[in-house]
Coordinates of C-alpha atoms in Angstrom, one line a residue:
M476 CA 9.8 34.3 12.4
T477 CA 6.8 33.4 14.5
D478 CA 5.1 36.4 16.0
T479 CA 5.3 36.8 19.8
H480 CA 2.1 36.3 21.7
P481 CA 0.9 36.2 25.4
R482 CA 1.4 33.2 27.5
P483 CA -1.5 30.7 27.0
Q484 CA -4.4 31.3 29.3
R485 CA -5.4 27.7 29.8
P486 CA -3.9 24.3 28.8
W487 CA -4.1 23.3 25.2
G488 CA -5.3 19.8 26.0
A489 CA -8.5 21.2 27.6
V490 CA -9.4 23.0 24.3
A491 CA -8.6 20.0 22.1
R492 CA -10.7 17.6 24.1
R493 CA -13.9 19.7 23.5
E494 CA -13.7 19.4 19.7
R495 CA -15.7 16.5 18.2
P496 CA -13.8 14.5 15.6
V497 CA -14.6 15.2 11.9
L498 CA -13.0 11.9 10.7
P499 CA -14.1 8.3 11.2
V500 CA -11.9 7.4 14.2
G501 CA -13.1 4.0 15.4
A502 CA -10.3 1.5 15.0
L503 CA -12.5 -1.3 14.0
R504 CA -14.4 0.8 11.4
R505 CA -11.2 2.2 9.9
T506 CA -9.4 -1.2 9.8
R507 CA -12.4 -2.7 7.9
R508 CA -12.3 0.1 5.4
L509 CA -8.6 -0.3 4.8
A510 CA -8.9 -4.1 4.6
A511 CA -11.6 -3.6 2.0
L512 CA -9.2 -1.8 -0.3
P513 CA -8.7 -3.8 -3.5
L514 CA -4.9 -3.8 -3.1
R515 CA -4.4 -7.5 -3.3
H516 CA -6.5 -7.5 -6.5
A517 CA -4.4 -4.7 -7.8
A518 CA -1.2 -6.7 -7.2
R519 CA -2.7 -9.7 -9.0
T520 CA -3.7 -7.4 -11.9
A521 CA -0.2 -6.1 -12.2
A522 CA 1.2 -9.7 -12.2
A523 CA -1.3 -10.9 -14.8
A524 CA -1.0 -7.8 -17.0
S525 CA 0.8 -9.6 -19.7
R526 CA -2.1 -12.2 -19.9
L527 CA -4.9 -9.5 -20.1
S528 CA -5.8 -7.4 -23.0
R529 CA -4.6 -3.8 -22.7
A530 CA -8.2 -2.5 -22.5
A531 CA -9.1 -5.0 -19.8
T532 CA -6.0 -4.2 -17.8
D533 CA -6.6 -0.4 -18.0
Q534 CA -10.2 -0.8 -17.0
V535 CA -9.5 -3.0 -14.0
A536 CA -6.5 -0.8 -12.9
A537 CA -8.6 2.4 -13.2
R538 CA -11.4 1.0 -11.0
T539 CA -8.9 -0.2 -8.5
A540 CA -7.1 3.1 -8.3
E541 CA -10.4 5.1 -8.1
Q542 CA -11.6 3.0 -5.2
M543 CA -8.2 3.3 -3.5
F544 CA -8.3 7.1 -3.8
A545 CA -11.9 7.4 -2.6
T546 CA -11.2 5.3 0.5
L547 CA -7.9 6.8 1.5
G548 CA -9.1 10.3 0.8
E549 CA -12.2 9.9 2.9
L550 CA -10.3 8.3 5.8
K551 CA -7.5 10.8 5.7
G552 CA -5.1 10.4 8.7
G553 CA -2.5 7.7 8.3
A554 CA -4.4 6.1 5.4
A555 CA -3.9 9.2 3.2
K556 CA -0.4 9.8 4.5
L557 CA 0.7 6.3 3.5
G558 CA -0.7 6.8 0.0
Q559 CA 1.1 10.1 -0.3
A560 CA 4.4 8.6 0.9
M561 CA 4.1 5.8 -1.6
S562 CA 3.2 8.1 -4.5
V563 CA 6.9 8.7 -5.3
F564 CA 7.3 5.1 -6.4
E565 CA 4.7 5.4 -9.2
A566 CA 7.6 6.0 -11.6
A567 CA 8.7 2.4 -11.0
M568 CA 5.3 0.8 -11.6
P569 CA 4.7 -1.2 -14.8
D570 CA 3.3 0.8 -17.7
E571 CA 0.2 -1.3 -17.7
V572 CA -1.0 0.1 -14.4
T573 CA 0.9 3.4 -14.1
A574 CA -1.6 5.8 -15.6
P575 CA -4.6 5.2 -13.3
Y576 CA -2.5 4.9 -10.2
R577 CA -0.6 8.0 -11.1
L578 CA -3.9 9.9 -11.4
A579 CA -5.2 8.5 -8.1
L580 CA -2.1 9.2 -6.2
R581 CA -1.8 12.7 -7.5
R582 CA -5.4 13.4 -6.6
L583 CA -4.6 12.0 -3.1
T584 CA -1.7 14.5 -2.7
D585 CA -3.5 17.5 -4.2
A586 CA -7.0 17.5 -2.8
Q587 CA -9.2 15.5 -0.5
P588 CA -12.7 15.9 0.9
A589 CA -12.8 18.9 3.3
M590 CA -14.1 19.2 6.9
P591 CA -17.0 21.6 7.3
A592 CA -16.2 25.3 7.6
K593 CA -17.8 25.5 11.1
A594 CA -15.5 22.8 12.4
A595 CA -12.4 24.6 11.0
R596 CA -13.5 27.9 12.5
R597 CA -14.0 26.2 15.9
V598 CA -10.4 24.9 15.9
V599 CA -9.0 28.2 14.8
A600 CA -11.0 30.1 17.5
A601 CA -10.1 27.7 20.2
D602 CA -6.3 27.7 19.5
L603 CA -6.0 31.4 18.8
T604 CA -8.0 32.3 21.9
V605 CA -5.5 30.4 24.0
A606 CA -2.6 32.1 22.2
Y607 CA -3.8 35.7 21.8
G608 CA -6.8 36.0 24.1
P609 CA -10.2 37.3 23.0
G610 CA -8.5 39.8 20.8
W611 CA -7.2 37.2 18.3
R612 CA -9.6 38.5 15.6
Q613 CA -7.4 41.7 15.5
R614 CA -4.7 39.3 14.2
L615 CA -6.6 37.0 11.9
V616 CA -8.6 39.7 10.2
A617 CA -10.0 37.5 7.4
F618 CA -10.6 33.7 7.0
D619 CA -12.1 32.1 3.9
D620 CA -14.5 29.3 4.7
A621 CA -13.7 27.3 1.5
P622 CA -10.4 25.4 1.9
V623 CA -7.9 25.7 -0.9
A624 CA -6.2 22.4 -0.1
A625 CA -7.1 19.4 2.0
A626 CA -4.3 17.1 3.1
S627 CA -4.0 14.0 5.2
I628 CA -4.1 15.5 8.7
G629 CA -5.4 19.0 8.1
Q630 CA -6.7 21.5 5.5
V631 CA -5.6 24.9 4.3
H632 CA -7.6 28.1 4.1
R633 CA -6.7 31.6 2.8
G634 CA -6.7 34.4 5.2
R635 CA -5.3 37.8 6.2
W636 CA -3.0 38.3 9.1
R637 CA -1.9 41.5 11.0
T638 CA 1.8 41.2 11.9
D639 CA 3.5 42.5 15.0
G640 CA 4.4 45.6 13.0
G641 CA 0.8 46.2 12.0
R642 CA 1.2 45.1 8.4
V643 CA -1.7 43.0 6.9
V644 CA -0.5 40.1 4.8
D645 CA -2.0 37.3 2.8
V646 CA -1.6 34.0 4.7
A647 CA -2.3 30.3 4.5
V648 CA -4.1 28.9 7.6
K649 CA -3.5 25.2 8.1
V650 CA -6.1 23.7 10.4
Q651 CA -5.8 20.2 11.9
Y652 CA -8.7 17.8 11.7
P653 CA -10.3 17.2 15.1
G654 CA -9.8 13.6 16.0
V655 CA -7.0 13.0 13.4
G656 CA -4.5 11.9 16.1
K657 CA -6.7 8.9 17.1
A658 CA -7.4 8.1 13.4
L659 CA -3.7 8.3 12.6
R660 CA -2.6 5.8 15.3
S661 CA -5.4 3.4 14.2
D662 CA -4.3 3.5 10.5
L663 CA -0.6 3.1 11.1
R664 CA -1.2 -0.4 12.3
Q665 CA -2.3 -1.2 8.8
A666 CA 0.9 0.3 7.2
R667 CA 2.1 -3.0 5.8
L668 CA -1.0 -3.5 3.8
L669 CA -0.2 -0.7 1.3
A670 CA 3.5 -1.6 1.5
R671 CA 2.7 -5.1 0.2
V672 CA 0.9 -3.9 -3.0
I673 CA 3.6 -1.3 -3.7
A674 CA 6.2 -4.1 -3.3
R675 CA 4.3 -6.3 -5.8
L676 CA 3.9 -3.5 -8.3
T677 CA 7.5 -2.2 -8.2
R678 CA 9.4 -5.2 -6.9
L679 CA 10.7 -2.9 -4.2
N680 CA 10.6 -3.9 -0.6
V681 CA 9.1 -0.9 1.2
S682 CA 8.0 -2.6 4.4
G683 CA 10.9 -0.8 6.2
L684 CA 9.7 2.5 4.9
A685 CA 6.1 1.8 6.1
D686 CA 7.4 0.8 9.5
E687 CA 9.5 3.9 9.8
L688 CA 6.6 6.0 8.6
A689 CA 4.3 4.5 11.2
S690 CA 6.8 5.2 14.0
R691 CA 7.5 8.9 13.0
I692 CA 4.3 10.2 11.5
V693 CA 2.8 11.2 14.8
E694 CA 5.4 14.0 15.0
E695 CA 3.4 15.6 12.1
L696 CA 0.5 16.4 14.5
D697 CA 2.7 19.0 16.3
Y698 CA 2.2 22.2 14.4
V699 CA 4.4 24.2 16.8
R700 CA 7.3 21.9 15.9
E701 CA 6.5 22.2 12.2
G702 CA 6.5 26.0 12.5
R703 CA 9.9 26.0 14.1
V704 CA 11.3 23.6 11.4
Q705 CA 9.9 25.8 8.6
T706 CA 11.5 28.9 10.0
E707 CA 14.9 27.3 10.3
V708 CA 14.7 25.7 6.9
A709 CA 14.1 29.0 5.2
A710 CA 17.6 30.1 6.3
A711 CA 19.1 27.7 3.7
F712 CA 17.8 29.8 0.8
T713 CA 18.8 33.3 1.7
R714 CA 21.6 35.2 -0.1
R715 CA 23.8 34.9 2.9
V716 CA 26.2 32.0 2.3
P717 CA 25.6 29.3 5.0
E718 CA 28.7 28.0 6.8
A719 CA 28.4 24.6 5.1
L720 CA 28.5 26.1 1.7
A721 CA 31.4 28.4 2.7
A722 CA 33.4 25.3 3.6
A723 CA 32.5 23.8 0.2
R724 CA 33.6 26.9 -1.7
A725 CA 36.9 26.9 0.3
A726 CA 37.5 23.5 -1.1
G727 CA 36.9 24.8 -4.6
V728 CA 33.3 23.6 -5.0
H729 CA 30.3 25.7 -5.9
E730 CA 26.8 24.5 -5.6
P731 CA 24.6 24.2 -8.8
R732 CA 22.8 27.4 -9.7
G733 CA 19.4 28.2 -8.2
R734 CA 19.6 27.9 -4.4
T735 CA 18.2 31.3 -3.8
R736 CA 15.3 30.6 -6.2
V737 CA 13.7 28.3 -3.6
T738 CA 11.2 30.0 -1.4
V739 CA 9.9 29.0 2.1
A740 CA 7.0 31.1 3.4
P741 CA 7.5 32.9 6.7
V742 CA 5.7 31.6 9.8
Y743 CA 3.5 34.1 11.6
A744 CA 1.8 31.9 14.2
A745 CA 2.0 28.3 15.3
T746 CA -0.2 26.5 17.8
P747 CA -0.7 22.8 18.3
R748 CA -3.5 22.7 15.7
V749 CA -3.2 25.9 13.7
L750 CA -0.2 27.0 11.6
I751 CA -0.3 30.4 9.9
T752 CA 2.3 31.1 7.2
G753 CA 2.8 33.5 4.3
W754 CA 0.8 32.8 1.2
L755 CA 2.6 31.4 -1.9
E756 CA 0.9 31.9 -5.2
G757 CA 1.8 29.1 -7.6
V758 CA 0.7 25.8 -9.0
S759 CA 1.5 22.3 -7.8
L760 CA 4.5 20.4 -9.2
S761 CA 2.1 17.8 -10.4
T762 CA 0.9 20.4 -13.1
L763 CA 4.3 20.0 -14.8
L764 CA 4.4 16.2 -14.2
D765 CA 1.0 15.9 -15.9
G766 CA 2.1 18.0 -18.9
R767 CA -0.5 20.8 -18.3
T768 CA 1.9 23.5 -19.5
D769 CA -1.0 26.0 -20.2
L770 CA -1.5 26.2 -16.4
L771 CA 2.2 27.0 -15.6
P772 CA 3.0 30.5 -14.2
A773 CA 5.2 33.0 -16.0
G774 CA 8.8 32.0 -16.0
W775 CA 7.8 28.3 -16.5
R776 CA 5.4 28.3 -19.4
E777 CA 7.9 29.9 -21.7
L778 CA 10.3 27.0 -21.2
G779 CA 10.3 23.8 -23.3
A780 CA 9.2 20.7 -21.6
G781 CA 12.7 19.4 -21.1
E782 CA 14.0 22.8 -19.8
A783 CA 11.2 23.1 -17.3
A784 CA 11.8 19.6 -16.0
D785 CA 15.5 20.2 -15.7
L786 CA 14.9 23.5 -13.8
A787 CA 12.3 22.0 -11.5
A788 CA 14.7 19.1 -10.7
R789 CA 17.6 21.4 -10.1
L790 CA 15.6 23.5 -7.7
L791 CA 14.2 20.3 -6.0
G792 CA 17.8 19.2 -5.5
H793 CA 18.5 22.4 -3.5
A794 CA 15.2 22.1 -1.6
I795 CA 16.1 18.5 -0.6
Y796 CA 19.8 18.8 0.2
A797 CA 20.5 22.5 1.2
P798 CA 18.4 22.4 4.4
A799 CA 20.0 19.1 5.5
A800 CA 23.5 20.5 5.1
C801 CA 22.9 24.1 6.2
T802 CA 20.1 24.0 8.9
G803 CA 20.0 20.5 10.3
W804 CA 16.7 19.5 8.7
M805 CA 15.8 17.4 5.7
H806 CA 12.3 17.5 4.1
A807 CA 11.2 13.9 4.2
D808 CA 7.7 14.1 2.6
L809 CA 8.7 14.6 -1.0
H810 CA 5.5 14.2 -3.0
P811 CA 4.5 16.6 -5.7
G812 CA 1.8 18.3 -3.7
N813 CA 4.4 19.7 -1.3
F814 CA 6.1 21.8 -4.0
L815 CA 4.8 24.8 -5.9
L816 CA 6.0 26.2 -9.2
L817 CA 6.1 30.0 -8.5
P818 CA 6.2 32.9 -11.0
G819 CA 9.7 33.8 -12.2
G820 CA 11.0 30.3 -12.4
R821 CA 11.0 29.8 -8.6
L822 CA 10.0 26.8 -6.5
G823 CA 8.0 27.0 -3.2
M824 CA 8.3 24.4 -0.5
L825 CA 5.3 23.4 1.7
D826 CA 4.5 21.2 4.7
F827 CA 7.4 20.6 7.1
G828 CA 5.7 18.2 9.4
A829 CA 7.8 15.3 8.3
A830 CA 11.4 16.4 8.6
A831 CA 14.5 14.3 9.3
A832 CA 16.9 15.8 11.9
T833 CA 20.4 16.1 10.5
P834 CA 22.3 17.9 13.2
G835 CA 25.8 18.8 11.9
G836 CA 24.6 18.3 8.3
I837 CA 24.3 15.3 6.1
P838 CA 25.9 12.4 8.0
A839 CA 29.5 12.0 6.7
P840 CA 29.3 8.2 6.4
F841 CA 26.6 8.5 3.8
G842 CA 28.8 10.5 1.4
Q843 CA 31.9 8.4 2.3
L844 CA 30.0 5.2 1.5
A845 CA 28.9 6.6 -1.9
A846 CA 32.5 7.7 -2.7
A847 CA 33.9 4.2 -1.7
V848 CA 31.3 2.5 -3.9
L849 CA 32.2 4.8 -6.9
A850 CA 35.8 3.9 -6.3
G851 CA 35.0 0.2 -6.3
D852 CA 36.5 0.0 -2.8
G853 CA 34.7 -3.0 -1.3
P854 CA 36.5 -3.2 2.1
A855 CA 36.0 0.5 2.7
A856 CA 32.3 0.2 1.8
M857 CA 32.0 -2.7 4.2
Q858 CA 33.7 -0.8 7.0
L859 CA 31.4 2.3 6.5
A860 CA 28.3 0.1 6.3
R861 CA 29.3 -1.3 9.7
Q862 CA 30.2 2.1 11.0
V863 CA 26.7 3.5 10.4
G864 CA 25.0 0.4 11.7
A865 CA 23.6 -0.8 8.4
L866 CA 25.7 -4.0 8.6
A867 CA 25.8 -6.1 11.7
P868 CA 29.3 -6.5 13.2
G869 CA 29.4 -10.2 12.7
A870 CA 27.7 -10.3 9.3
Q871 CA 29.9 -11.9 6.5
V872 CA 29.1 -10.4 3.1
D873 CA 31.3 -10.4 -0.1
P874 CA 32.6 -6.8 -0.3
R875 CA 32.3 -7.0 -4.1
L876 CA 28.6 -7.8 -3.8
I877 CA 28.1 -4.7 -1.7
V878 CA 29.7 -2.6 -4.3
E879 CA 27.8 -4.2 -7.2
L880 CA 24.5 -3.8 -5.3
L881 CA 24.9 -0.1 -4.5
H882 CA 26.8 1.1 -7.6
P883 CA 23.7 1.9 -9.8
I884 CA 22.4 4.1 -7.0
V885 CA 25.5 6.2 -6.5
A886 CA 26.4 6.2 -10.2
T887 CA 24.1 9.1 -10.5
A888 CA 26.9 11.2 -9.0
A889 CA 29.7 9.7 -11.1
A890 CA 29.6 12.5 -13.8
N891 CA 28.7 16.2 -13.7
S892 CA 25.0 15.4 -14.6
F893 CA 22.7 12.4 -14.8
T894 CA 19.5 11.9 -16.7
Y895 CA 16.8 10.2 -14.7
S896 CA 13.8 8.4 -16.3
R897 CA 11.1 6.0 -15.5
P898 CA 12.8 3.1 -17.3
W899 CA 16.0 3.9 -15.3
L900 CA 14.1 3.6 -12.0
R901 CA 12.4 0.4 -13.1
R902 CA 15.8 -1.1 -14.0
L903 CA 17.2 0.0 -10.7
M904 CA 14.3 -1.7 -8.8
A905 CA 14.9 -4.9 -10.9
H906 CA 18.6 -4.7 -10.1
L907 CA 18.0 -4.5 -6.4
T908 CA 15.8 -7.6 -6.5
E909 CA 18.2 -9.8 -8.4
P910 CA 18.5 -13.1 -6.5
R911 CA 22.3 -12.9 -6.4
F912 CA 22.0 -9.9 -4.0
A913 CA 19.8 -11.7 -1.6
P914 CA 22.6 -12.6 0.9
A915 CA 23.7 -8.9 1.0
L916 CA 20.2 -7.5 1.3
R917 CA 19.5 -9.9 4.2
S918 CA 22.5 -8.5 6.1
L919 CA 21.9 -4.8 5.2
S920 CA 19.4 -2.8 7.3
P921 CA 19.4 1.0 7.3
P922 CA 19.8 2.2 11.0
R923 CA 16.7 3.7 12.5
E924 CA 18.2 7.1 13.1
Y925 CA 18.9 7.4 9.3
A926 CA 15.5 6.0 8.2
L927 CA 14.0 9.4 7.2
V928 CA 17.2 10.4 5.4
W929 CA 17.1 7.2 3.3
R930 CA 13.4 7.8 2.6
A931 CA 14.1 11.4 1.4
T932 CA 17.0 10.3 -0.8
L933 CA 15.0 7.5 -2.4
S934 CA 12.0 9.9 -2.8
A935 CA 14.2 12.4 -4.5
A936 CA 15.3 9.9 -7.1
G937 CA 11.6 9.0 -7.6
L938 CA 10.7 12.7 -8.3
F939 CA 13.6 13.1 -10.7
A940 CA 12.5 10.0 -12.6
Q941 CA 9.0 11.3 -12.9
L942 CA 10.3 14.5 -14.3
G943 CA 12.7 12.7 -16.7
A944 CA 15.2 15.4 -15.8
T945 CA 18.9 15.9 -16.2
V946 CA 20.2 16.7 -12.8
P947 CA 23.6 18.0 -11.5
T948 CA 23.6 15.3 -8.9
R949 CA 27.3 15.2 -8.4
G950 CA 27.4 19.0 -7.9
F951 CA 24.7 18.6 -5.1
H952 CA 26.7 15.9 -3.4
L953 CA 30.0 17.8 -3.6
A954 CA 28.4 21.0 -2.3
Y955 CA 26.2 19.6 0.4
S956 CA 27.8 16.3 1.5
P957 CA 31.3 16.8 3.2
G958 CA 31.7 13.0 3.4
F959 CA 31.3 12.6 -0.3
R960 CA 33.5 15.6 -1.1
G961 CA 36.3 14.4 1.2
G962 CA 36.1 10.9 -0.4
I963 CA 36.1 12.2 -4.0
L964 CA 38.3 15.3 -3.8
P965 CA 41.0 14.7 -1.2
G966 CA 42.6 18.2 -1.2
P967 CA 45.9 18.5 -3.1
E968 CA 45.5 15.0 -4.5
R969 CA 42.7 16.0 -6.9
S970 CA 43.2 14.7 -10.3
A971 CA 42.2 16.0 -13.7
R972 CA 39.7 13.2 -14.0
Q973 CA 37.6 14.8 -11.3
P974 CA 37.3 18.5 -12.4
L975 CA 36.0 21.1 -10.1
R976 CA 33.9 23.2 -12.4
R977 CA 30.6 24.7 -11.6
T978 CA 27.6 22.7 -12.8
S979 CA 24.3 24.2 -14.0

């Protein structure tokens, strides 16, 4: 829980205006840098890969990826955030260009050029002085100048914090880049540029995702909001059984094992530009994705590669779906840099700036639609699509086409477990772009209020595919999605074909 503190002594805005930007913020300058990215060339390289030698393709793709990383990493703001958001789709890229882009995108999510220590200290001093007065140094008793992580809109330093009870604890101090708000708004006008190259590389139309990201990303500038979300999300992983899970258990369903092995750090202080949370000691999920097993902490390194991937995916499933069902928030920034493998086979969650509000839990029509598609019930699927606003009232689409289009997506929940892979994800993308589905796709449009939920769901599949993991997807849906549970298991009419045994 966030520590209590005195009422601010002067307006936050007055403090923020005095800080000089540390990022390039000029709209014209940033737009030129983004336009100079070799994205169109990268798309042509992907399209022509079959006509180039493997060595030539690798060389060109590596240069392109390196330039993309350098530019997005230096600009930070919306440029880097867009790159991070798109990183989950690398599993769907062609083999010819996957490796260099994977490396570039991972580097983008894990580390970026840092702002000077003096600038970081000025932001910390300004915000904490407003929150705690001149005695703020009695709270933040240590602050390391060297950042341990640098992300798209801020960077993280280690520190030591004195709590309300007088206990001194290790903390992570996230400090926002001065001027990042202006840079962010400038970059988001260029969102479609990166979306076009991802679409060319994966055959997936992500322009809607880019538009949604552009409209919602400004919320991530508010660290006070992020601190509140983080505190609320943590409640999903306590040993106390949340109400949503109690209802599932009453219906005979138990969630897959591992929910309480997910860790969210406590929040000690949150100001508009400084967020202080408990320190989590672990390694990035990308360590496992890259096969660097020698760097894994105890509880992970002893596992085989497949076992570690399956455990990570199972804990990720809880991290993604439990907060949505139990606390009204769904993490919507699911790239590997936001998850830590902790000692003891645990998983840590980071960065709650991008969170989809799910008041009342996962929207029932989502689960109901999945259940209808699994049952092959075209008319019900059509009705539910209209109900959630994904299908216009007057749109005429063959119900069978809707079922065929969506079935490979929801088939991951048809059995007790499903094995994800990069080839599966590429086949899924190819399926969604088949010409016969064009009439249905033209009529289907995810409603704006569900955009972040769609983004998180698709991102989860991308992470599972990168891991190549076997996941109890059906168990997650039964436990956390009342709409799915009600559509699949209608009380006394359960059949032996749909067993209610605990998955693991």
